[in-house]
Amino acid sequence: MAHTTPPLTPMSLSTLMGRVVHEWETRKKIFDLPNARIWRPDPDVDLSFEFLGRRCATPVGPAAGPHSQMAQNIVLAWLGGGRLFELKTVQVLDDLEIGRPCIDMETIGFNIEWSQELEVAQSLEEYVKAWMAIDVLRRWAPLREFVGDDPGSHVFDMSVGYDLEGIRTEKVASFIRGMHDAAAVIDSLRPQLTGPFAEFADLDFEPVISKTLTLSTFHGCPPEEIESITKHLIDEHDLDVIVKLNPTLLGFENVAALLHDELGYHDIPLHREAFDADLQFDRGVELIGELRDFAAERGRHFGIKLTNTLVVENHRGFMPEDTMYLSGPPLHVISTRLLGRLADALPGQLAIPGHDGDILVSFSAGVTKANLADTVATGLNPATICSDLLKPGGYGRLAPMLRGLADELRAAGCADLASYRARRLAEADAAGHGSTIAHYVERLRGEDGDPYRLDANQKLPRHVDHELEMFGCVACNFCITVCPNDAFFSIKSLEGMPDRQQYLLFTELCNECGNCLVFCPEEGDPAMIKPRLFTDPDVFGGREGQGFLLTDGVITDARADDGTVALVQQLLDSEQGLPLGEVRR
Ligand code: SF4
Ligand code: SF4
């Protein structure tokens, strides 16, 4: 649905922190994440790794995408145990209209979304808000028993796109400088730390939020452009840089054979033009070596990221646009296969077991709880996640992933990732492979590849034959957990209401991505049918359909009948109530 209003209106830091306190006191949750899903480091297992010269307490975090766009998303990922945050890509064109819905997770995972949907200055402020909120929460006494005395270090890795001209503009350059030195933005936000957080208003927040950057280039970006941008970022901004590679690097024939013949996804048409226009394998190998040398000469770190999503023809029709981007299980196999080829072509250069070079390899392609240990064993870090967090459970899937990884290390008799990798390398050697990635690629060709094949990925989300209504539903909670922006929340039902929980929407946090529509078992779109709350009169006025405008927790305008307005107000006034500390009456 096209709007005249912005797709997202961030909550202020004071509103977010008010939400934290209110939800904790009334629900023992933060941004709807229950305390049981908060990750606490295991004192016997060190999951830390070195990211471009910086220590990072766990090898996982949100991939640049919907889970790293707004401040509460980043805080949620931190609570779940993410410690490496690939911030959503920022670019000069910050008022693009993106088609909706933009996420299709019904099966393996497709999307058409790309860069930030906020203005560049807003993006900077969101990242600073998240940075400050995490620093506060790691010290906040009520959370101590859940996050531990030392939740460990974290890293914000920024991302910019998509061409040199845009990256050189003052708008993008000032964003990068702002991430280098956020003191002014931090100072402007300090007065919003009030109430139980007032003691942190003068905290010595680290002003250097990020000095690393993952470069995202457009499809068809010529190698000279990738080279120029990387050199510009190193020379002009003194950054450690990771270049994100496209899966098209593996070549059309190879990807077609893998996706269609080996994995069985015959119905997904590849987009040949993207393969022809993108960086080709041999030139890519040269470029990686050249950029590594360029960075090393300047005392900077360099890395590669595997991979971007794979552009395919839009054969499903759920989202608009002619092409879309594939992620999830098949991308995991495509990206590991690409890494295997790159490792062979760059012997001794990649920082993975069996090669021991200095080019960091970060990875984001279908990472799940089931394959995290294998992914990390191949030397890939961080392993960042998007598709899996868009499934029911959402950010709450992170902590079990990390606990599973810690259990795996413990079972292998390893106290840290380095010793675990050494052990897995010995296993790979014993199996006749010179590296863990070569061993993993071979395993995925056999039975271990079954979970990635079409047969294992055809199950559709649960469906019940019932029209979704504003009040009452099967109360599965999916609309809360699958939402990357935590736009939904629930309130215990009032006496006489159907079902045990009622679900309401902070409409200004909803960008109509479509993910709750896909997973809601009932018929209808939760983001349109459940009570839609607004706090901004302009956004309320600019949207159509039912809605309730709140002023200090009171409905002051509505597009609904009087009885419905009274019922929503009663819910907001109930014991659990509206989780907006600051604006609650
Ligand atoms: S409420 Fe639904 S449509 Fe809106 S952002 Fe969340 S998941 Fe997407
Ligand atoms: S609106 Fe749909 S997704 Fe949300 S709790 Fe109800 S049934 Fe589940």
Coordinates of C-alpha atoms and ligand atoms in Angstrom, one line a residue:
M1 CA 0.0 0.0 0.0
A2 CA 1.6 3.3 -1.0
H3 CA 1.6 6.1 1.6
T4 CA 2.4 9.7 1.8
T5 CA 3.9 9.1 5.2
P6 CA 7.4 7.5 5.9
P7 CA 7.4 3.7 6.0
L8 CA 8.9 3.8 9.5
T9 CA 8.8 6.3 12.4
P10 CA 11.4 5.3 15.0
M11 CA 10.5 5.6 18.7
S12 CA 12.6 8.1 20.7
L13 CA 15.2 6.7 23.1
S14 CA 13.1 7.7 26.1
T15 CA 10.1 5.8 24.7
L16 CA 12.2 2.8 24.0
M17 CA 13.7 2.8 27.5
G18 CA 10.2 3.4 28.9
R19 CA 9.1 0.3 27.1
V20 CA 12.0 -1.7 28.6
V21 CA 11.0 -0.8 32.1
H22 CA 7.3 -1.3 31.6
E23 CA 7.6 -4.6 29.8
W24 CA 10.1 -5.9 32.4
E25 CA 7.9 -4.9 35.3
T26 CA 4.6 -6.2 33.8
R27 CA 5.7 -9.1 31.6
K28 CA 9.4 -10.0 32.4
K29 CA 10.1 -9.3 28.8
I30 CA 12.1 -6.7 26.9
F31 CA 10.7 -5.8 23.5
D32 CA 8.6 -8.9 23.8
L33 CA 11.6 -11.2 24.3
P34 CA 11.0 -13.3 27.4
N35 CA 13.7 -13.5 30.0
A36 CA 14.2 -17.2 29.3
R37 CA 15.4 -16.2 25.7
I38 CA 18.1 -13.8 26.9
W39 CA 21.6 -15.2 26.4
R40 CA 24.0 -15.5 29.3
P41 CA 27.6 -16.4 28.5
D42 CA 28.7 -19.9 29.5
P43 CA 31.7 -19.4 31.8
D44 CA 33.3 -22.7 30.6
V45 CA 33.2 -22.0 26.9
D46 CA 34.7 -19.0 25.2
L47 CA 32.8 -18.3 22.0
S48 CA 34.7 -15.1 21.2
F49 CA 36.6 -14.4 17.9
E50 CA 38.6 -11.6 16.4
F51 CA 36.8 -9.4 13.9
L52 CA 39.2 -7.3 11.9
G53 CA 41.4 -6.8 15.0
R54 CA 38.5 -6.4 17.5
R55 CA 37.4 -8.9 20.1
C56 CA 33.8 -10.0 19.8
A57 CA 32.2 -12.2 22.4
T58 CA 30.1 -14.5 20.1
P59 CA 30.4 -15.3 16.4
V60 CA 26.8 -14.5 15.6
G61 CA 24.5 -11.5 15.1
P62 CA 22.0 -10.1 12.7
A63 CA 22.9 -9.8 9.0
A64 CA 22.6 -6.4 7.4
G65 CA 18.8 -6.4 6.8
P66 CA 15.5 -6.1 8.6
H67 CA 17.0 -7.1 12.0
S68 CA 19.5 -4.3 12.1
Q69 CA 17.5 -1.4 10.9
M70 CA 16.0 0.1 14.0
A71 CA 17.3 0.5 17.6
Q72 CA 15.0 -2.0 19.2
N73 CA 15.9 -4.6 16.6
I74 CA 19.6 -4.3 17.5
V75 CA 18.9 -4.4 21.2
L76 CA 16.8 -7.6 20.7
A77 CA 19.6 -9.3 18.8
W78 CA 22.0 -8.3 21.6
L79 CA 19.7 -9.7 24.3
G80 CA 19.6 -13.0 22.3
G81 CA 23.4 -13.2 22.3
G82 CA 24.3 -11.5 19.0
R83 CA 27.5 -9.6 19.4
L84 CA 28.5 -8.8 15.8
F85 CA 26.0 -6.4 14.3
E86 CA 26.0 -5.9 10.6
L87 CA 24.1 -2.7 10.4
K88 CA 21.6 -2.2 7.6
T89 CA 23.1 -0.7 4.5
V90 CA 22.9 3.1 4.2
Q91 CA 23.0 4.8 0.8
V92 CA 22.5 8.3 -0.6
L93 CA 19.1 7.5 -2.0
D94 CA 17.2 7.4 1.3
D95 CA 13.7 8.1 0.1
L96 CA 13.2 5.1 -2.2
E97 CA 9.8 3.5 -2.3
I98 CA 10.1 -0.2 -1.8
G99 CA 7.4 -2.5 -3.0
R100 CA 5.2 -4.3 -0.4
P101 CA 5.2 -6.9 0.8
C102 CA 9.0 -7.2 0.7
I103 CA 9.6 -10.5 2.6
D104 CA 8.4 -13.9 1.6
M105 CA 9.4 -16.6 4.1
E106 CA 6.7 -19.1 3.3
T107 CA 9.2 -21.7 2.2
I108 CA 13.0 -21.1 1.8
G109 CA 13.1 -17.3 1.9
F110 CA 12.9 -14.5 -0.7
N111 CA 12.8 -10.8 -0.4
I112 CA 12.9 -7.6 -2.4
E113 CA 14.0 -5.3 0.4
W114 CA 17.5 -3.7 0.4
S115 CA 18.9 -0.6 2.0
Q116 CA 17.7 1.5 5.0
E117 CA 14.1 2.8 4.9
L118 CA 15.1 5.7 7.1
E119 CA 16.8 8.9 6.2
V120 CA 20.5 8.7 6.5
A121 CA 20.6 11.0 9.6
Q122 CA 17.8 8.9 11.2
S123 CA 19.8 5.8 10.6
L124 CA 22.8 7.3 12.4
E125 CA 20.6 8.2 15.3
E126 CA 19.1 4.7 15.4
Y127 CA 22.5 3.1 15.6
V128 CA 23.6 5.5 18.3
K129 CA 20.4 4.8 20.3
A130 CA 21.0 1.1 20.0
W131 CA 24.7 1.6 21.0
M132 CA 23.7 3.5 24.1
A133 CA 20.8 1.3 25.1
I134 CA 23.0 -1.8 25.0
D135 CA 25.6 -0.1 27.1
V136 CA 22.9 0.8 29.6
L137 CA 21.3 -2.6 29.7
R138 CA 24.6 -4.4 30.2
R139 CA 24.8 -2.4 33.5
W140 CA 21.1 -2.4 34.5
A141 CA 20.8 -4.3 37.8
P142 CA 17.5 -6.1 37.0
L143 CA 19.1 -7.7 34.0
R144 CA 22.3 -8.8 35.7
E145 CA 21.2 -12.3 36.5
F146 CA 20.1 -12.8 32.9
V147 CA 23.0 -11.4 30.9
G148 CA 25.7 -12.2 33.5
D149 CA 28.3 -10.0 35.1
D150 CA 30.2 -9.7 31.8
P151 CA 28.0 -10.0 28.7
G152 CA 31.2 -9.7 26.6
S153 CA 32.3 -7.3 23.9
H154 CA 30.3 -6.4 20.8
V155 CA 31.0 -4.8 17.5
F156 CA 28.9 -2.6 15.2
D157 CA 30.0 -3.1 11.6
M158 CA 28.5 -0.5 9.3
S159 CA 27.5 -1.0 5.7
V160 CA 27.2 1.5 2.9
G161 CA 26.3 1.1 -0.8
Y162 CA 26.0 1.1 -3.7
D163 CA 28.4 3.1 -5.9
L164 CA 31.4 5.4 -5.5
E165 CA 29.5 8.5 -6.5
G166 CA 26.9 7.9 -3.8
I167 CA 29.5 6.9 -1.1
R168 CA 31.4 10.1 -1.8
T169 CA 28.5 12.4 -1.2
E170 CA 28.5 14.5 1.9
K171 CA 25.4 12.7 3.1
V172 CA 27.1 9.3 3.2
A173 CA 30.5 10.7 4.2
S174 CA 29.0 12.4 7.2
F175 CA 27.2 9.2 8.2
I176 CA 30.6 7.4 8.2
R177 CA 32.2 10.2 10.2
G178 CA 29.3 10.2 12.6
M179 CA 29.9 6.5 13.2
H180 CA 33.6 7.3 13.9
D181 CA 32.7 9.9 16.3
A182 CA 29.2 9.9 17.7
A183 CA 29.9 12.1 20.7
A184 CA 27.6 14.9 19.5
V185 CA 24.6 12.5 18.9
I186 CA 25.3 10.7 22.2
D187 CA 25.3 14.0 24.1
S188 CA 22.0 15.1 22.4
L189 CA 20.4 11.8 23.5
R190 CA 21.7 11.8 27.1
P191 CA 18.7 13.8 28.5
Q192 CA 16.4 11.0 27.3
L193 CA 17.9 8.7 29.9
T194 CA 15.6 9.4 32.8
G195 CA 13.7 7.6 35.5
P196 CA 15.4 4.3 36.4
F197 CA 18.0 5.0 33.7
A198 CA 18.9 8.5 34.9
E199 CA 22.0 7.2 36.7
F200 CA 23.4 6.3 33.2
A201 CA 22.8 9.7 31.6
D202 CA 26.4 10.7 32.3
L203 CA 27.9 7.3 31.4
D204 CA 31.2 7.4 29.5
F205 CA 29.7 6.0 26.3
E206 CA 32.4 5.1 23.7
P207 CA 32.0 7.6 20.9
V208 CA 33.7 5.5 18.3
I209 CA 30.8 3.3 17.3
S210 CA 32.3 1.7 14.2
K211 CA 35.6 1.7 12.3
T212 CA 34.7 -1.3 10.1
L213 CA 32.5 -1.4 7.1
T214 CA 31.0 -4.1 4.9
L215 CA 30.7 -2.8 1.3
S216 CA 27.5 -3.7 -0.5
T217 CA 27.6 -3.1 -4.3
F218 CA 24.8 -3.1 -6.8
H219 CA 24.3 -6.1 -9.1
G220 CA 26.5 -5.6 -12.2
C221 CA 29.0 -3.3 -10.3
P222 CA 32.2 -3.4 -12.4
P223 CA 35.4 -4.7 -10.7
E224 CA 37.1 -1.3 -11.1
E225 CA 34.2 0.3 -9.1
I226 CA 34.5 -2.2 -6.3
E227 CA 38.2 -1.6 -6.2
S228 CA 37.8 2.2 -6.2
I229 CA 35.2 2.2 -3.5
T230 CA 37.3 -0.1 -1.2
K231 CA 40.4 2.0 -1.7
H232 CA 38.4 5.2 -1.1
L233 CA 37.0 3.8 2.2
I234 CA 40.4 2.7 3.4
D235 CA 42.2 5.9 2.3
E236 CA 39.6 8.6 3.0
H237 CA 37.9 7.1 6.0
D238 CA 40.7 4.9 7.5
L239 CA 38.4 1.9 7.7
D240 CA 38.9 -1.9 7.8
V241 CA 36.8 -3.1 4.9
I242 CA 34.9 -6.3 4.1
V243 CA 33.7 -6.7 0.5
K244 CA 30.4 -8.6 0.2
L245 CA 30.4 -11.0 -2.7
N246 CA 27.5 -12.1 -4.8
P247 CA 26.7 -15.8 -5.3
T248 CA 26.7 -15.1 -9.0
L249 CA 30.5 -15.3 -8.7
L250 CA 30.1 -19.1 -8.9
G251 CA 28.9 -18.8 -12.5
F252 CA 25.6 -19.4 -14.1
E253 CA 26.1 -23.0 -15.1
N254 CA 27.5 -24.0 -11.7
V255 CA 24.6 -22.3 -9.8
A256 CA 22.0 -23.8 -12.1
A257 CA 23.4 -27.3 -11.7
L258 CA 23.5 -26.9 -8.0
L259 CA 20.2 -25.2 -7.4
H260 CA 18.2 -27.1 -10.0
D261 CA 19.8 -30.5 -10.4
E262 CA 21.6 -31.2 -7.1
L263 CA 19.1 -29.4 -4.7
G264 CA 16.0 -29.9 -6.7
Y265 CA 14.7 -26.4 -6.9
H266 CA 13.7 -26.7 -10.6
D267 CA 10.9 -24.1 -10.3
I268 CA 13.2 -21.2 -9.4
P269 CA 14.3 -19.4 -12.6
L270 CA 17.7 -17.9 -12.4
H271 CA 18.2 -14.4 -13.7
R272 CA 20.9 -14.9 -16.4
E273 CA 21.6 -11.2 -16.9
A274 CA 22.7 -10.8 -13.3
F275 CA 25.4 -13.5 -13.8
D276 CA 26.6 -11.9 -17.0
A277 CA 26.8 -8.4 -15.5
D278 CA 28.3 -9.3 -12.1
L279 CA 32.0 -9.8 -11.2
Q280 CA 33.4 -13.0 -12.8
F281 CA 35.3 -15.6 -10.8
D282 CA 38.8 -15.1 -12.1
R283 CA 38.7 -11.3 -11.8
G284 CA 37.1 -11.7 -8.4
V285 CA 40.1 -13.8 -7.2
E286 CA 42.5 -11.2 -8.5
L287 CA 40.6 -8.4 -6.9
I288 CA 40.5 -10.1 -3.5
G289 CA 44.3 -10.5 -3.6
E290 CA 44.9 -6.9 -4.8
L291 CA 42.6 -5.4 -2.2
R292 CA 44.1 -7.5 0.6
D293 CA 47.6 -6.1 -0.4
F294 CA 46.3 -2.6 -0.6
A295 CA 44.8 -2.8 2.9
A296 CA 47.9 -4.5 4.4
E297 CA 50.2 -1.8 2.9
R298 CA 48.2 0.8 4.9
G299 CA 48.0 -1.2 8.1
R300 CA 44.4 -2.0 7.6
H301 CA 42.5 -5.3 7.8
F302 CA 40.5 -6.7 4.8
G303 CA 37.9 -9.3 4.5
I304 CA 35.3 -10.9 2.3
K305 CA 31.7 -11.7 3.0
L306 CA 29.9 -14.7 1.5
T307 CA 27.4 -13.9 0.3
N308 CA 24.8 -11.5 -0.8
T309 CA 21.4 -13.0 -1.6
L310 CA 20.9 -14.6 -5.1
V311 CA 18.8 -12.6 -7.6
V312 CA 16.2 -14.9 -9.3
E313 CA 13.1 -14.3 -11.4
N314 CA 10.0 -13.6 -9.3
H315 CA 8.0 -16.8 -10.0
R316 CA 5.8 -16.7 -6.9
G317 CA 4.0 -13.4 -7.3
F318 CA 3.6 -12.8 -3.6
M319 CA 5.8 -9.7 -3.8
P320 CA 5.8 -7.1 -6.6
E321 CA 8.9 -6.6 -8.9
D322 CA 10.1 -8.9 -11.7
T323 CA 13.1 -10.2 -9.7
M324 CA 13.7 -11.1 -6.1
Y325 CA 16.4 -12.3 -3.8
L326 CA 16.8 -15.9 -2.6
S327 CA 18.1 -16.7 0.8
G328 CA 17.8 -19.6 3.3
P329 CA 18.8 -23.3 2.8
P330 CA 19.8 -23.4 -0.9
L331 CA 21.9 -20.2 -0.4
H332 CA 23.8 -22.0 2.3
V333 CA 25.0 -24.7 -0.1
I334 CA 25.7 -22.3 -2.9
S335 CA 27.7 -20.0 -0.7
T336 CA 29.8 -22.8 0.9
R337 CA 30.5 -24.2 -2.6
L338 CA 31.7 -20.7 -3.6
L339 CA 33.9 -20.5 -0.6
G340 CA 35.4 -23.9 -1.4
R341 CA 36.3 -22.7 -4.8
L342 CA 37.7 -19.4 -3.6
A343 CA 39.8 -21.2 -1.0
D344 CA 41.2 -23.4 -3.7
A345 CA 41.9 -20.4 -5.9
L346 CA 43.5 -18.4 -3.0
P347 CA 45.6 -21.0 -1.2
G348 CA 47.0 -19.8 2.1
Q349 CA 45.2 -16.4 1.9
L350 CA 41.9 -16.9 3.6
A351 CA 41.7 -16.9 7.4
I352 CA 40.1 -20.4 7.6
P353 CA 41.5 -23.6 9.0
G354 CA 43.9 -25.3 6.6
H355 CA 44.7 -22.1 4.9
D356 CA 45.6 -19.8 7.7
G357 CA 45.8 -16.6 5.7
D358 CA 44.8 -13.1 6.9
I359 CA 41.7 -12.4 4.8
L360 CA 38.8 -12.6 7.2
V361 CA 35.8 -14.5 5.8
S362 CA 32.4 -13.6 7.2
F363 CA 29.3 -15.5 6.2
S364 CA 25.6 -15.0 5.9
A365 CA 23.7 -17.7 4.0
G366 CA 21.1 -19.9 5.6
V367 CA 22.7 -20.1 9.0
T368 CA 20.6 -22.0 11.5
K369 CA 20.9 -23.7 14.9
A370 CA 21.5 -27.0 13.0
N371 CA 24.5 -25.8 10.9
L372 CA 26.0 -23.1 13.1
A373 CA 28.7 -25.4 14.6
D374 CA 29.7 -26.6 11.1
T375 CA 29.7 -23.1 9.8
V376 CA 31.9 -21.8 12.6
A377 CA 34.2 -24.9 12.3
T378 CA 35.0 -23.9 8.7
G379 CA 36.5 -20.7 10.1
L380 CA 33.7 -18.4 9.0
N381 CA 33.1 -15.6 11.5
P382 CA 30.9 -13.9 12.1
A383 CA 28.0 -16.1 10.9
T384 CA 25.3 -13.6 10.6
I385 CA 21.6 -14.5 10.4
C386 CA 18.5 -13.1 8.7
S387 CA 16.1 -15.8 7.3
D388 CA 16.1 -17.9 10.4
L389 CA 15.2 -15.0 12.6
L390 CA 12.2 -14.2 10.4
K391 CA 10.7 -17.6 11.5
P392 CA 8.4 -18.1 14.5
G393 CA 10.6 -17.5 17.6
G394 CA 12.4 -14.6 15.9
Y395 CA 15.2 -13.1 18.0
G396 CA 14.4 -15.8 20.6
R397 CA 16.1 -18.3 18.2
L398 CA 19.5 -16.8 18.9
A399 CA 20.1 -17.9 22.4
P400 CA 19.3 -21.6 21.8
M401 CA 21.7 -21.4 18.8
L402 CA 24.5 -20.2 21.0
R403 CA 23.7 -22.7 23.7
G404 CA 23.8 -25.4 21.1
L405 CA 27.2 -24.2 19.9
A406 CA 28.5 -24.1 23.4
D407 CA 27.3 -27.6 24.0
E408 CA 28.9 -28.8 20.8
L409 CA 32.3 -27.3 21.9
R410 CA 31.9 -28.9 25.4
A411 CA 31.1 -32.3 23.9
A412 CA 34.2 -32.0 21.7
G413 CA 36.3 -31.2 24.8
C414 CA 37.1 -27.7 23.6
A415 CA 37.1 -24.6 25.7
D416 CA 37.2 -22.1 22.8
L417 CA 36.6 -21.7 19.1
A418 CA 40.3 -21.9 18.1
S419 CA 40.6 -25.4 19.7
Y420 CA 37.3 -26.5 18.3
R421 CA 38.4 -25.5 14.8
A422 CA 41.7 -27.3 15.3
R423 CA 39.9 -30.4 16.2
R424 CA 37.5 -30.2 13.3
L425 CA 40.5 -29.6 11.0
A426 CA 42.1 -32.8 12.3
E427 CA 38.8 -34.6 11.4
A428 CA 38.9 -33.1 7.9
D429 CA 42.5 -34.2 7.5
A430 CA 41.6 -37.7 8.6
A431 CA 38.8 -37.8 6.0
G432 CA 41.4 -36.8 3.3
H433 CA 40.5 -33.1 3.0
G434 CA 43.0 -30.4 3.5
S435 CA 40.6 -27.9 5.1
T436 CA 37.4 -27.8 7.1
I437 CA 35.6 -26.0 4.2
A438 CA 36.7 -28.7 1.7
H439 CA 35.4 -31.3 4.1
Y440 CA 32.1 -29.5 4.7
V441 CA 31.5 -29.0 0.9
E442 CA 31.9 -32.8 0.4
R443 CA 29.6 -33.6 3.3
L444 CA 26.9 -31.3 1.8
R445 CA 27.1 -33.2 -1.4
G446 CA 26.0 -36.3 0.4
E447 CA 23.4 -37.0 3.1
D448 CA 24.3 -33.9 5.1
G449 CA 22.9 -31.9 2.2
D450 CA 19.4 -33.3 2.6
P451 CA 18.0 -30.6 4.8
Y452 CA 18.9 -28.0 2.1
R453 CA 17.1 -29.8 -0.7
L454 CA 13.6 -29.0 -2.0
D455 CA 12.1 -32.1 -0.4
A456 CA 13.0 -30.9 3.0
N457 CA 11.8 -27.3 2.4
Q458 CA 8.2 -27.6 1.1
K459 CA 6.3 -27.5 4.4
L460 CA 4.0 -24.5 4.5
P461 CA 3.2 -22.5 7.7
R462 CA 0.2 -23.8 9.7
H463 CA -3.2 -22.7 8.5
V464 CA -6.6 -22.6 10.2
D465 CA -9.9 -22.1 8.4
H466 CA -11.0 -19.0 10.2
E467 CA -11.1 -15.3 9.3
L468 CA -8.9 -13.2 11.5
E469 CA -10.8 -10.7 13.6
M470 CA -9.7 -7.6 15.6
F471 CA -10.2 -9.3 18.9
G472 CA -9.4 -13.0 19.5
C473 CA -7.4 -15.5 17.4
V474 CA -5.5 -18.7 18.0
A475 CA -3.0 -16.6 20.0
C476 CA 0.0 -18.3 18.6
N477 CA 2.2 -15.2 19.2
F478 CA 3.8 -15.6 15.7
C479 CA 3.0 -12.0 14.7
I480 CA 5.1 -10.8 17.6
T481 CA 8.1 -13.1 17.1
V482 CA 8.3 -13.0 13.3
C483 CA 8.3 -9.2 13.2
P484 CA 11.8 -7.9 12.8
N485 CA 10.7 -4.5 14.2
D486 CA 8.8 -5.7 17.2
A487 CA 5.8 -3.8 16.0
F488 CA 3.3 -6.2 17.7
F489 CA 2.7 -6.6 21.4
S490 CA 0.1 -8.5 23.4
I491 CA -2.1 -7.7 26.4
K492 CA -3.9 -10.3 28.6
S493 CA -7.5 -10.5 27.6
L494 CA -10.2 -8.7 29.6
E495 CA -12.8 -10.9 31.2
G496 CA -15.3 -12.0 28.6
M497 CA -13.0 -11.5 25.7
P498 CA -12.3 -14.4 23.3
D499 CA -8.9 -16.2 23.8
R500 CA -6.2 -15.4 26.4
Q501 CA -4.2 -12.7 24.7
Q502 CA -5.1 -9.7 22.5
Y503 CA -2.6 -8.5 19.9
L504 CA -2.1 -4.9 19.0
L505 CA 0.2 -3.0 16.6
F506 CA 2.5 0.0 16.9
T507 CA 1.7 1.0 13.4
E508 CA 4.7 3.4 13.1
L509 CA 7.1 0.5 13.5
C510 CA 5.4 -1.6 10.8
N511 CA 6.8 -1.2 7.3
E512 CA 4.2 -3.7 5.9
C513 CA 6.9 -6.2 5.1
G514 CA 4.3 -9.0 5.0
N515 CA 6.1 -11.5 7.3
C516 CA 3.3 -11.7 9.9
L517 CA 0.8 -12.2 7.1
V518 CA 2.8 -15.2 5.9
F519 CA 3.0 -16.8 9.3
C520 CA -0.4 -16.0 10.8
P521 CA -2.4 -19.2 10.8
E522 CA -5.7 -17.4 10.4
E523 CA -7.0 -15.8 7.2
G524 CA -6.1 -12.2 7.0
D525 CA -3.3 -9.7 7.6
P526 CA -2.7 -9.1 11.3
A527 CA -1.0 -5.8 10.5
M528 CA -4.2 -4.5 9.0
I529 CA -6.8 -6.3 11.1
K530 CA -5.5 -6.1 14.7
P531 CA -5.9 -2.7 16.5
R532 CA -3.5 -0.3 14.9
L533 CA -2.1 2.2 17.3
F534 CA -0.5 5.5 16.3
T535 CA 1.4 8.1 18.4
D536 CA 2.1 10.5 15.5
P537 CA -0.9 12.5 14.3
D538 CA 0.7 13.0 10.9
V539 CA 1.2 9.3 10.3
F540 CA -2.3 8.6 11.6
G541 CA -3.7 11.2 9.2
G542 CA -1.7 9.8 6.3
R543 CA -2.8 6.2 6.6
E544 CA -6.1 4.5 5.7
G545 CA -8.0 1.9 7.5
Q546 CA -8.8 1.4 11.2
G547 CA -6.6 3.1 13.7
F548 CA -6.3 4.6 17.1
L549 CA -4.3 7.8 17.8
L550 CA -2.8 7.9 21.3
T551 CA -1.9 11.0 23.2
D552 CA -0.3 10.1 26.6
G553 CA -1.8 6.7 26.5
V554 CA -5.4 8.0 25.8
I555 CA -7.2 7.4 22.4
T556 CA -7.8 11.0 21.2
D557 CA -8.9 10.1 17.6
A558 CA -9.9 6.9 15.9
R559 CA -11.2 5.3 12.8
A560 CA -13.4 2.8 14.6
D561 CA -16.9 2.7 16.2
D562 CA -17.3 3.9 19.8
G563 CA -17.6 0.4 21.3
T564 CA -14.4 -0.7 19.7
V565 CA -12.6 2.5 20.9
A566 CA -13.8 1.8 24.4
L567 CA -12.6 -1.8 24.3
V568 CA -9.1 -0.9 23.1
Q569 CA -8.8 1.8 25.7
Q570 CA -9.8 -0.7 28.4
L571 CA -7.1 -3.0 27.2
L572 CA -4.5 -0.2 27.2
D573 CA -5.6 0.6 30.8
S574 CA -5.5 -3.0 32.1
E575 CA -2.9 -4.3 34.5
Q576 CA -0.4 -5.2 31.8
G577 CA -1.4 -2.3 29.7
L578 CA 0.2 -0.3 27.0
P579 CA 4.0 -1.0 27.1
L580 CA 5.0 2.6 26.5
G581 CA 6.4 3.9 29.8
E582 CA 6.9 7.5 28.9
V583 CA 3.6 8.1 27.2
R584 CA 1.4 6.0 29.4
R585 CA -0.9 8.2 31.4
Ligands
SF4_1 S1 3.9 -6.1 11.9 FE1 4.0 -7.6 10.2 S2 4.0 -6.5 8.3 FE2 4.5 -5.1 10.0 S3 6.8 -5.0 10.1 FE3 6.0 -6.5 11.5 S4 6.0 -8.5 10.4 FE4 6.2 -6.8 8.9
SF4_2 S1 -2.9 -12.5 14.9 FE1 -2.4 -14.4 13.8 S2 -0.2 -14.6 14.2 FE2 -0.9 -13.1 15.7 S3 -1.3 -14.3 17.5 FE3 -3.2 -14.1 16.3 S4 -3.3 -16.0 15.1 FE4 -1.2 -15.8 15.8

